[in-house]
PDB file of C-alpha atoms in Angstrom:
ATOM      1  CA  MET A1349       0.000   0.000   0.000  1.00 45.00           C
ATOM      2  CA  LYS A1350       1.338   3.403  -0.994  1.00 70.00           C
ATOM      3  CA  ASN A1351       1.354   6.033   1.740  1.00 71.00           C
ATOM      4  CA  THR A1352       0.128   9.367   0.355  1.00 67.00           C
ATOM      5  CA  TYR A1353       1.790  11.304   3.173  1.00 75.00           C
ATOM      6  CA  LEU A1354       5.284  10.086   2.310  1.00 73.00           C
ATOM      7  CA  THR A1355       6.157  13.293   0.471  1.00 76.00           C
ATOM      8  CA  SER A1356       4.327  15.717   2.761  1.00 82.00           C
ATOM      9  CA  TYR A1357       7.589  17.261   3.995  1.00 87.00           C
ATOM     10  CA  LEU A1358       8.815  18.195   0.503  1.00 89.00           C
ATOM     11  CA  PRO A1359       7.065  21.599   0.271  1.00 91.00           C
ATOM     12  CA  LEU A1360       8.807  22.745   3.471  1.00 93.00           C
ATOM     13  CA  PHE A1361      12.198  21.544   2.239  1.00 94.00           C
ATOM     14  CA  SER A1362      11.586  23.151  -1.161  1.00 94.00           C
ATOM     15  CA  ILE A1363      10.791  26.489   0.463  1.00 95.00           C
ATOM     16  CA  LEU A1364      13.880  26.184   2.676  1.00 95.00           C
ATOM     17  CA  LEU A1365      16.145  25.318  -0.273  1.00 95.00           C
ATOM     18  CA  PHE A1366      14.924  28.173  -2.448  1.00 95.00           C
ATOM     19  CA  SER A1367      15.092  30.569   0.531  1.00 96.00           C
ATOM     20  CA  LEU A1368      18.654  29.502   1.271  1.00 95.00           C
ATOM     21  CA  THR A1369      19.882  29.835  -2.301  1.00 95.00           C
ATOM     22  CA  PHE A1370      18.307  33.246  -2.851  1.00 95.00           C
ATOM     23  CA  SER A1371      19.634  34.383   0.554  1.00 95.00           C
ATOM     24  CA  VAL A1372      23.197  33.232  -0.130  1.00 94.00           C
ATOM     25  CA  TYR A1373      23.152  35.288  -3.315  1.00 94.00           C
ATOM     26  CA  GLY A1374      21.565  38.222  -1.460  1.00 94.00           C
ATOM     27  CA  VAL A1375      24.277  38.294   1.212  1.00 94.00           C
ATOM     28  CA  GLU A1376      26.933  39.243  -1.342  1.00 92.00           C
ATOM     29  CA  VAL A1377      24.650  41.865  -2.871  1.00 92.00           C
ATOM     30  CA  PHE A1378      23.907  43.472   0.502  1.00 92.00           C
ATOM     31  CA  VAL A1379      27.561  43.418   1.571  1.00 91.00           C
ATOM     32  CA  ASP A1380      28.515  45.180  -1.687  1.00 91.00           C
ATOM     33  CA  ILE A1381      25.766  47.776  -1.196  1.00 90.00           C
ATOM     34  CA  PHE A1382      26.800  48.371   2.427  1.00 88.00           C
ATOM     35  CA  LYS A1383      30.411  48.858   1.321  1.00 88.00           C
ATOM     36  CA  LYS A1384      29.441  51.302  -1.436  1.00 89.00           C
ATOM     37  CA  ILE A1385      27.318  53.493   0.828  1.00 86.00           C
ATOM     38  CA  GLY A1386      29.923  53.395   3.607  1.00 85.00           C
ATOM     39  CA  VAL A1387      27.948  51.566   6.281  1.00 86.00           C
ATOM     40  CA  TYR A1388      29.990  48.370   6.250  1.00 84.00           C
ATOM     41  CA  PRO A1389      32.980  49.580   8.319  1.00 85.00           C
ATOM     42  CA  GLY A1390      30.615  50.819  11.033  1.00 84.00           C
ATOM     43  CA  MET A1391      28.829  47.488  11.121  1.00 84.00           C
ATOM     44  CA  ARG A1392      32.185  45.718  11.361  1.00 84.00           C
ATOM     45  CA  GLU A1393      32.846  47.531  14.655  1.00 84.00           C
ATOM     46  CA  PHE A1394      30.065  45.505  16.270  1.00 85.00           C
ATOM     47  CA  LEU A1395      30.274  42.210  14.381  1.00 84.00           C
ATOM     48  CA  SER A1396      33.004  40.237  12.680  1.00 86.00           C
ATOM     49  CA  ASP A1397      32.799  39.662   8.940  1.00 87.00           C
ATOM     50  CA  MET A1398      31.426  36.136   9.380  1.00 91.00           C
ATOM     51  CA  GLN A1399      28.891  37.210  12.036  1.00 91.00           C
ATOM     52  CA  LEU A1400      27.667  40.044   9.842  1.00 90.00           C
ATOM     53  CA  LYS A1401      27.232  37.775   6.827  1.00 92.00           C
ATOM     54  CA  LEU A1402      25.462  35.183   8.979  1.00 94.00           C
ATOM     55  CA  ALA A1403      23.098  37.820  10.390  1.00 92.00           C
ATOM     56  CA  ILE A1404      22.271  39.066   6.889  1.00 93.00           C
ATOM     57  CA  LEU A1405      21.790  35.462   5.719  1.00 95.00           C
ATOM     58  CA  ILE A1406      19.354  34.714   8.543  1.00 96.00           C
ATOM     59  CA  LEU A1407      17.357  37.898   7.941  1.00 96.00           C
ATOM     60  CA  LEU A1408      17.175  37.224   4.210  1.00 96.00           C
ATOM     61  CA  MET A1409      16.200  33.588   4.804  1.00 96.00           C
ATOM     62  CA  VAL A1410      13.312  34.692   7.004  1.00 97.00           C
ATOM     63  CA  ALA A1411      12.178  37.212   4.385  1.00 96.00           C
ATOM     64  CA  PHE A1412      12.444  34.758   1.476  1.00 96.00           C
ATOM     65  CA  PHE A1413      10.789  32.019   3.535  1.00 97.00           C
ATOM     66  CA  MET A1414       7.814  34.303   4.110  1.00 97.00           C
ATOM     67  CA  VAL A1415       7.625  35.182   0.410  1.00 96.00           C
ATOM     68  CA  PHE A1416       7.807  31.567  -0.781  1.00 95.00           C
ATOM     69  CA  ALA A1417       5.375  30.362   1.897  1.00 96.00           C
ATOM     70  CA  ALA A1418       2.927  33.081   0.850  1.00 96.00           C
ATOM     71  CA  LEU A1419       3.339  32.076  -2.804  1.00 94.00           C
ATOM     72  CA  LYS A1420       2.621  28.454  -1.883  1.00 94.00           C
ATOM     73  CA  LEU A1421      -0.480  29.493   0.043  1.00 95.00           C
ATOM     74  CA  ILE A1422      -1.707  31.595  -2.873  1.00 95.00           C
ATOM     75  CA  ALA A1423      -0.964  28.747  -5.318  1.00 93.00           C
ATOM     76  CA  GLU A1424      -2.902  26.238  -3.208  1.00 92.00           C
ATOM     77  CA  THR A1425      -5.830  28.652  -3.031  1.00 94.00           C
ATOM     78  CA  ILE A1426      -5.832  29.295  -6.781  1.00 94.00           C
ATOM     79  CA  ASN A1427      -5.553  25.549  -7.470  1.00 90.00           C
ATOM     80  CA  GLY A1428      -8.435  24.828  -5.103  1.00 89.00           C
ATOM     81  CA  ILE A1429     -10.622  27.533  -6.636  1.00 92.00           C
ATOM     82  CA  SER A1430      -9.890  26.328 -10.160  1.00 89.00           C
ATOM     83  CA  MET A1431     -10.792  22.754  -9.181  1.00 87.00           C
ATOM     84  CA  LEU A1432     -13.929  24.012  -7.417  1.00 87.00           C
ATOM     85  CA  PHE A1433     -15.129  25.876 -10.489  1.00 89.00           C
ATOM     86  CA  PHE A1434     -14.087  23.541 -13.273  1.00 86.00           C
ATOM     87  CA  SER A1435     -13.671  19.954 -12.032  1.00 82.00           C
ATOM     88  CA  MET A1436     -16.313  17.334 -11.497  1.00 80.00           C
ATOM     89  CA  ASP A1437     -14.481  15.904  -8.475  1.00 75.00           C
ATOM     90  CA  SER A1438     -16.201  16.422  -5.142  1.00 74.00           C
ATOM     91  CA  ASP A1439     -14.281  13.820  -3.106  1.00 78.00           C
ATOM     92  CA  GLY A1440     -10.899  15.541  -3.137  1.00 75.00           C
ATOM     93  CA  GLU A1441      -9.220  12.769  -5.113  1.00 81.00           C
ATOM     94  CA  LEU A1442      -7.639  15.346  -7.416  1.00 80.00           C
ATOM     95  CA  TYR A1443      -5.658  16.732  -4.496  1.00 80.00           C
ATOM     96  CA  ASN A1444      -4.177  13.281  -3.918  1.00 80.00           C
ATOM     97  CA  ARG A1445      -3.202  13.075  -7.591  1.00 82.00           C
ATOM     98  CA  VAL A1446      -1.309  16.361  -7.610  1.00 85.00           C
ATOM     99  CA  ARG A1447       0.429  15.970  -4.234  1.00 84.00           C
ATOM    100  CA  THR A1448       3.435  14.231  -5.736  1.00 85.00           C
ATOM    101  CA  GLY A1449       4.047  17.381  -7.786  1.00 87.00           C
ATOM    102  CA  SER A1450       5.844  18.825  -4.769  1.00 90.00           C
ATOM    103  CA  MET A1451       8.779  16.690  -5.908  1.00 92.00           C
ATOM    104  CA  ILE A1452       9.180  19.107  -8.853  1.00 93.00           C
ATOM    105  CA  TYR A1453       9.841  22.055  -6.564  1.00 94.00           C
ATOM    106  CA  PHE A1454      12.117  19.949  -4.365  1.00 94.00           C
ATOM    107  CA  ILE A1455      14.237  18.986  -7.376  1.00 95.00           C
ATOM    108  CA  GLY A1456      14.196  22.638  -8.468  1.00 94.00           C
ATOM    109  CA  GLY A1457      15.426  23.651  -5.016  1.00 93.00           C
ATOM    110  CA  LEU A1458      18.263  21.143  -5.237  1.00 94.00           C
ATOM    111  CA  VAL A1459      19.216  22.342  -8.721  1.00 94.00           C
ATOM    112  CA  SER A1460      19.158  25.976  -7.540  1.00 93.00           C
ATOM    113  CA  VAL A1461      22.139  25.200  -5.301  1.00 92.00           C
ATOM    114  CA  LEU A1462      24.201  24.962  -8.503  1.00 91.00           C
ATOM    115  CA  SER A1463      23.363  28.572  -9.389  1.00 89.00           C
ATOM    116  CA  LEU A1464      24.282  30.377  -6.173  1.00 88.00           C
ATOM    117  CA  LYS A1465      26.241  33.144  -7.902  1.00 87.00           C
ATOM    118  CA  SER A1466      23.615  34.086 -10.490  1.00 90.00           C
ATOM    119  CA  PHE A1467      20.316  35.739  -9.611  1.00 92.00           C
ATOM    120  CA  LEU A1468      19.078  35.224 -13.151  1.00 94.00           C
ATOM    121  CA  GLY A1469      19.934  31.519 -12.895  1.00 93.00           C
ATOM    122  CA  LEU A1470      18.051  31.220  -9.595  1.00 93.00           C
ATOM    123  CA  LEU A1471      15.056  33.022 -11.050  1.00 94.00           C
ATOM    124  CA  ILE A1472      15.061  30.851 -14.186  1.00 95.00           C
ATOM    125  CA  ILE A1473      15.207  27.673 -12.092  1.00 95.00           C
ATOM    126  CA  PHE A1474      12.302  28.832  -9.919  1.00 95.00           C
ATOM    127  CA  VAL A1475      10.176  29.915 -12.894  1.00 95.00           C
ATOM    128  CA  LEU A1476      10.995  26.698 -14.768  1.00 96.00           C
ATOM    129  CA  SER A1477       9.997  24.645 -11.712  1.00 96.00           C
ATOM    130  CA  SER A1478       6.724  26.579 -11.531  1.00 95.00           C
ATOM    131  CA  VAL A1479       5.963  26.054 -15.227  1.00 95.00           C
ATOM    132  CA  VAL A1480       6.744  22.322 -15.016  1.00 96.00           C
ATOM    133  CA  TYR A1481       4.528  22.041 -11.916  1.00 95.00           C
ATOM    134  CA  PHE A1482       1.710  23.873 -13.703  1.00 94.00           C
ATOM    135  CA  ILE A1483       1.928  21.497 -16.677  1.00 94.00           C
ATOM    136  CA  TYR A1484       2.003  18.544 -14.273  1.00 94.00           C
ATOM    137  CA  PHE A1485      -1.010  19.950 -12.391  1.00 92.00           C
ATOM    138  CA  VAL A1486      -3.080  20.382 -15.555  1.00 91.00           C
ATOM    139  CA  TYR A1487      -2.026  16.933 -16.819  1.00 92.00           C
ATOM    140  CA  LYS A1488      -3.025  15.223 -13.561  1.00 90.00           C
ATOM    141  CA  ILE A1489      -6.432  16.886 -13.229  1.00 88.00           C
ATOM    142  CA  SER A1490      -7.327  16.799 -16.938  1.00 88.00           C
ATOM    143  CA  PRO A1491      -9.060  13.363 -16.832  1.00 85.00           C
ATOM    144  CA  SER A1492     -11.806  14.819 -14.639  1.00 84.00           C
ATOM    145  CA  LEU A1493     -12.198  17.996 -16.704  1.00 85.00           C
ATOM    146  CA  SER A1494     -13.971  18.764 -19.936  1.00 87.00           C
ATOM    147  CA  LYS A1495     -12.143  20.691 -22.662  1.00 88.00           C
ATOM    148  CA  MET A1496     -13.796  23.890 -21.505  1.00 91.00           C
ATOM    149  CA  GLY A1497     -12.809  22.997 -17.941  1.00 88.00           C
ATOM    150  CA  ILE A1498      -9.153  22.732 -18.963  1.00 90.00           C
ATOM    151  CA  PHE A1499      -9.351  26.132 -20.672  1.00 92.00           C
ATOM    152  CA  GLY A1500     -11.051  27.497 -17.567  1.00 92.00           C
ATOM    153  CA  VAL A1501      -8.334  26.174 -15.235  1.00 91.00           C
ATOM    154  CA  VAL A1502      -5.542  27.502 -17.440  1.00 92.00           C
ATOM    155  CA  GLY A1503      -7.298  30.848 -17.907  1.00 94.00           C
ATOM    156  CA  LEU A1504      -7.976  31.283 -14.191  1.00 94.00           C
ATOM    157  CA  GLN A1505      -4.383  30.422 -13.318  1.00 94.00           C
ATOM    158  CA  VAL A1506      -2.898  32.768 -15.924  1.00 94.00           C
ATOM    159  CA  PHE A1507      -5.263  35.598 -15.000  1.00 96.00           C
ATOM    160  CA  SER A1508      -4.703  35.212 -11.244  1.00 95.00           C
ATOM    161  CA  TRP A1509      -0.914  35.017 -11.386  1.00 94.00           C
ATOM    162  CA  SER A1510      -0.483  37.748 -13.981  1.00 96.00           C
ATOM    163  CA  SER A1511      -2.751  40.151 -12.075  1.00 96.00           C
ATOM    164  CA  LEU A1512      -0.942  39.397  -8.816  1.00 95.00           C
ATOM    165  CA  PHE A1513       2.538  39.934 -10.252  1.00 94.00           C
ATOM    166  CA  LEU A1514       1.576  42.995 -12.298  1.00 97.00           C
ATOM    167  CA  THR A1515      -0.005  44.589  -9.226  1.00 96.00           C
ATOM    168  CA  ILE A1516       3.093  43.887  -7.137  1.00 95.00           C
ATOM    169  CA  PHE A1517       5.360  45.174  -9.923  1.00 95.00           C
ATOM    170  CA  PHE A1518       3.488  48.463 -10.312  1.00 95.00           C
ATOM    171  CA  VAL A1519       3.253  49.024  -6.547  1.00 96.00           C
ATOM    172  CA  CYS A1520       7.011  48.424  -6.181  1.00 94.00           C
ATOM    173  CA  LEU A1521       7.723  50.715  -9.141  1.00 94.00           C
ATOM    174  CA  LYS A1522       5.577  53.473  -7.635  1.00 93.00           C
ATOM    175  CA  LEU A1523       7.219  53.022  -4.234  1.00 93.00           C
ATOM    176  CA  TYR A1524      10.704  53.039  -5.763  1.00 88.00           C
ATOM    177  CA  ASN A1525      10.022  56.208  -7.739  1.00 86.00           C
ATOM    178  CA  GLY A1526       8.587  57.903  -4.655  1.00 86.00           C
ATOM    179  CA  VAL A1527      11.579  56.991  -2.504  1.00 83.00           C
ATOM    180  CA  MET A1528      14.107  58.023  -5.148  1.00 79.00           C
ATOM    181  CA  ALA A1529      12.347  61.353  -5.684  1.00 78.00           C
ATOM    182  CA  SER A1530      12.386  62.137  -1.965  1.00 79.00           C
ATOM    183  CA  LEU A1531      16.054  61.226  -1.362  1.00 72.00           C
ATOM    184  CA  PRO A1532      18.372  63.566  -3.253  1.00 68.00           C
ATOM    185  CA  VAL A1533      21.368  61.961  -1.522  1.00 64.00           C
ATOM    186  CA  MET A1534      20.678  58.602  -3.180  1.00 57.00           C
ATOM    187  CA  SER A1535      21.029  60.111  -6.649  1.00 56.00           C
ATOM    188  CA  LYS A1536      24.723  60.724  -5.928  1.00 62.00           C
ATOM    189  CA  VAL A1537      25.396  57.110  -4.884  1.00 60.00           C
ATOM    190  CA  LYS A1538      26.340  54.880  -7.807  1.00 62.00           C
ATOM    191  CA  LEU A1539      25.197  51.328  -7.149  1.00 58.00           C
TER     192      LEU A1539
END
């Protein structure tokens, strides 16, 4: 008998792996920024180089963990809503079919360790893992969907994710422009 809970720990490990890899890259970026703006020597008075990098790593890991956990929560909600609207399954068997898809993100997290020095590489690995999981998700639930149901699931997913990311992008752009306009000192710093 196959135990369906055998891979239940994989989402946590996937989130931890992606958080760690993005944080390791972020430590070097933050150290460079702190050196360029002249804050790094002052921070070194209180902490050694290793302690400072470890503190930045822990703070970034917490931040990335929250972001990836929120993305997982949003993804589960969007998946559940799409199955509610478009599938004929009322027993929850579709959830059991797609649970093994967490292995995709786990493998993506392991592969992301190979790209610690490249933010673009990390981002490509994460996006590729997400696209492969989406294809896997649609493939696994397609037997209980009509053709219009498949189009509905894909359309709802694309609409939900694109509106979420476009909203976040425009809010960040507005915030960035507002901060840069109010800080004339930052215009002199070359990052």
